[in-house]
Short mmCIF file of C-alpha atoms in Angstrom, two decimals:
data_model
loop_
_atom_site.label_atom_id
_atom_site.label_comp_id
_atom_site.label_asym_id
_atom_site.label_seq_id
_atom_site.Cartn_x
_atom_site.Cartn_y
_atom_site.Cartn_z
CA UNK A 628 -18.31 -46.10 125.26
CA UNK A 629 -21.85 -46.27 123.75
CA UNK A 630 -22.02 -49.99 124.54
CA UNK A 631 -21.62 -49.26 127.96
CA UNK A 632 -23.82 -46.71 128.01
CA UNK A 633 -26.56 -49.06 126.24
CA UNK A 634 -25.68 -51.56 128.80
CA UNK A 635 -26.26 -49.95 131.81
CA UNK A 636 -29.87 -48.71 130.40
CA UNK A 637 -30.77 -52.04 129.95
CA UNK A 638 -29.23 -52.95 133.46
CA UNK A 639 -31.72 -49.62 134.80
CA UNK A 640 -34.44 -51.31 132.74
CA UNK A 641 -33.95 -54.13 134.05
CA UNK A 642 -33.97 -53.18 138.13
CA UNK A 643 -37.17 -51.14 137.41
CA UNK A 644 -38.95 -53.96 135.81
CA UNK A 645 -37.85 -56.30 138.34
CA UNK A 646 -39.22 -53.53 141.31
CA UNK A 647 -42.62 -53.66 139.43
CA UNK A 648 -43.01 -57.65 139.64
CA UNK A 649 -42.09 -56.92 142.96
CA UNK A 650 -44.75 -54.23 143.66
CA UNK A 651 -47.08 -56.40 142.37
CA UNK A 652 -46.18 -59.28 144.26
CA UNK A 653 -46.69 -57.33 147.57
CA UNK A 654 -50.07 -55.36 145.98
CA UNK A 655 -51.59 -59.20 144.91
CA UNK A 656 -50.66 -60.61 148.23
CA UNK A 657 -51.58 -57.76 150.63
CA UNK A 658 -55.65 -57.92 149.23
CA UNK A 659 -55.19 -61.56 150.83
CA UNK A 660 -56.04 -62.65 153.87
CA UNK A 661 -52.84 -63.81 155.76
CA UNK A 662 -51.79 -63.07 159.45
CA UNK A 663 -50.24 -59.60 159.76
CA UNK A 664 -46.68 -60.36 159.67
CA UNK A 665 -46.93 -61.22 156.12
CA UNK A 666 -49.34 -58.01 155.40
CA UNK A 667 -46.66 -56.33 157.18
CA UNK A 668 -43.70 -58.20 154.71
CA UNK A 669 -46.27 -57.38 151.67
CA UNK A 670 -46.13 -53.57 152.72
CA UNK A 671 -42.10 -53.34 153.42
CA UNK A 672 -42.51 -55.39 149.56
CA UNK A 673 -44.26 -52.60 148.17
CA UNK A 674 -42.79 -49.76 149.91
CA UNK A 675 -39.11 -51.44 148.86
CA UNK A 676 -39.35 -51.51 145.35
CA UNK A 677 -41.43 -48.24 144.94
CA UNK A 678 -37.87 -46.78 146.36
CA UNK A 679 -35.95 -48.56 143.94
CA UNK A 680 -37.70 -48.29 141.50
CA UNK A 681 -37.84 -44.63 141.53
CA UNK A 682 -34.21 -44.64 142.58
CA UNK A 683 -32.79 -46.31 139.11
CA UNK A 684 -35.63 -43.85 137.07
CA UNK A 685 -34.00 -40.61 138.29
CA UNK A 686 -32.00 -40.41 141.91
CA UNK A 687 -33.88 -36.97 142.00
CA UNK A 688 -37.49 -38.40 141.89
CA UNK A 689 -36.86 -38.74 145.99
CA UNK A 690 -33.68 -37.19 146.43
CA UNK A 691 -35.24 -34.81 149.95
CA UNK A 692 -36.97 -38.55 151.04
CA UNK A 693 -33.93 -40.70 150.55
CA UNK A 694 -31.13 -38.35 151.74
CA UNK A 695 -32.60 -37.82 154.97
CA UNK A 696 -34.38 -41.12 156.10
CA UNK A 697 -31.83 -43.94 153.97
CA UNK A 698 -28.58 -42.47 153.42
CA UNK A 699 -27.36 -45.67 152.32
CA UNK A 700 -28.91 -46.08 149.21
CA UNK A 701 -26.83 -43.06 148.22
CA UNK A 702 -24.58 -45.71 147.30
CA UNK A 703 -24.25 -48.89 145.39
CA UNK A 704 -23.67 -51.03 148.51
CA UNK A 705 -27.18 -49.89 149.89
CA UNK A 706 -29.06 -50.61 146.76
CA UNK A 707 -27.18 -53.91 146.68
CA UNK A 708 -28.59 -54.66 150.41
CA UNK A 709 -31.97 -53.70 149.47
CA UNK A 710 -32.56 -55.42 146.51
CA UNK A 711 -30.90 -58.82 148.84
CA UNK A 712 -33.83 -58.07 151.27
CA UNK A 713 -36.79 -57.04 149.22
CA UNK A 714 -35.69 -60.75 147.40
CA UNK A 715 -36.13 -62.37 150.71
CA UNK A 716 -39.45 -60.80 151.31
CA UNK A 717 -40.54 -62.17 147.79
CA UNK A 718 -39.56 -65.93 148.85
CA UNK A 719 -41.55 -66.48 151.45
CA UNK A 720 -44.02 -69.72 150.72
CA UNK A 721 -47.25 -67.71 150.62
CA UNK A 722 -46.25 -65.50 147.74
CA UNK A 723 -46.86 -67.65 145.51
CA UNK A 724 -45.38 -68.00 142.01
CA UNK A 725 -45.31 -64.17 141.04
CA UNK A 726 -43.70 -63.73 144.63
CA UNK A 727 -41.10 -66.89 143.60
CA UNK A 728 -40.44 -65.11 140.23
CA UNK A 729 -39.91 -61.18 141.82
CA UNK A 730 -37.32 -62.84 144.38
CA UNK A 731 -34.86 -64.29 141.42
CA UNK A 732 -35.39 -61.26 139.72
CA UNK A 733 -34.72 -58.72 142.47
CA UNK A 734 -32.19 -61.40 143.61
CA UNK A 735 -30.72 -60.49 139.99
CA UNK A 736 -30.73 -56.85 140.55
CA UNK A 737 -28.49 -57.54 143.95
CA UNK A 738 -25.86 -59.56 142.19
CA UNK A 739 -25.54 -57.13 139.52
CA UNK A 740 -25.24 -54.42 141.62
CA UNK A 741 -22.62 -56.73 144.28
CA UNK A 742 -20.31 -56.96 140.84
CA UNK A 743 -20.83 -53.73 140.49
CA UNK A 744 -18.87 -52.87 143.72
CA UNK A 745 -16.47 -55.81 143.20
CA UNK A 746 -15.71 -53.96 140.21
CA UNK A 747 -14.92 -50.59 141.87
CA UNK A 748 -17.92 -48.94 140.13
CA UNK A 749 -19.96 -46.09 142.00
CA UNK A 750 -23.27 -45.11 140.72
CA UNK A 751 -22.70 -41.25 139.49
CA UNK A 752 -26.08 -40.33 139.85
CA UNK A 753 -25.77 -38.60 143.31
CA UNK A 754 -23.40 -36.16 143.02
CA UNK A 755 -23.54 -33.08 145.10
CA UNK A 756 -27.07 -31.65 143.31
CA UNK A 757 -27.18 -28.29 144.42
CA UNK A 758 -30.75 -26.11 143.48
CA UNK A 759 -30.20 -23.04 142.07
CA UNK A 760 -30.03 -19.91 144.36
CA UNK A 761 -31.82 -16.58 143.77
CA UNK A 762 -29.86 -13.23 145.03
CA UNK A 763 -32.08 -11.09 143.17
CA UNK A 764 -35.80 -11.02 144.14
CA UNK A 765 -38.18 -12.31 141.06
CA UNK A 766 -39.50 -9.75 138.85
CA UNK A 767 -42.91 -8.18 139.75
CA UNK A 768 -45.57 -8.16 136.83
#
């Protein structure tokens, strides 16, 4: 049980370090100067793996954020469909070799997280978090 434990930090590790090549792809190619679509695919870059980034770290980091504008990466299928599309973004020919390098890696993080679901694994890290409720009103000093 430990192993497993070990080995899906190092998977975690793994996705976050890939997000931050990514991030840096999109930061590095954004002070560029390109046509806007690919300012715009630099920005959706950044923006992308910020979110999954934070996501892997702790699902509470932007659990308000994420639950109300991308449901879907409540779940192991959405992470696996945006790591698949923040990999295209990284790909594209005027990305250069850091952008080449973030789309295997975030390419990576979307096949392990497709065998995840082949598998029948769910990620438990967004089960019903409930804050805590106050009846009584806070003690006056």
């Amino acid at each position: 049980m430990e192993f497993l434990e070990r080995k899906s930090i190092a998977v975690r590790l793994f996705i976050v370090a890939s997000c931050c090549v990514g991030f840096t792809t999109g930061l590095i190619n954004f002070s560029k100067p390109m046509a806007y679509t690919s300012l715009l695919l630099c920005a959706y870059l950044m923006i992308g793996s910020f979110i999954g980034a934070s996501t892997e770290i702790s699902p509470y980091i932007l659990e308000n954020v994420i639950r109300v504008f991308a449901p879907c990466l409540d779940t192991v299928h959405g992470k696996a469909i945006l790591y698949g599309v923040l990999a295209t973004f990284a790909f594209g020919p005027e990305m250069g070799k850091i952008g080449f390098t973030a789309g295997i890696l975030l390419g990576i993080c979307s096949i392990t997280k497709i065998i995840k679901i082949v598998q029948g694994k769910q990620d438990d890290e967004f089960q019903s978090f409930e804050y805590p409720k106050f009846s009584d009103p806070l003690p006056s000093a």
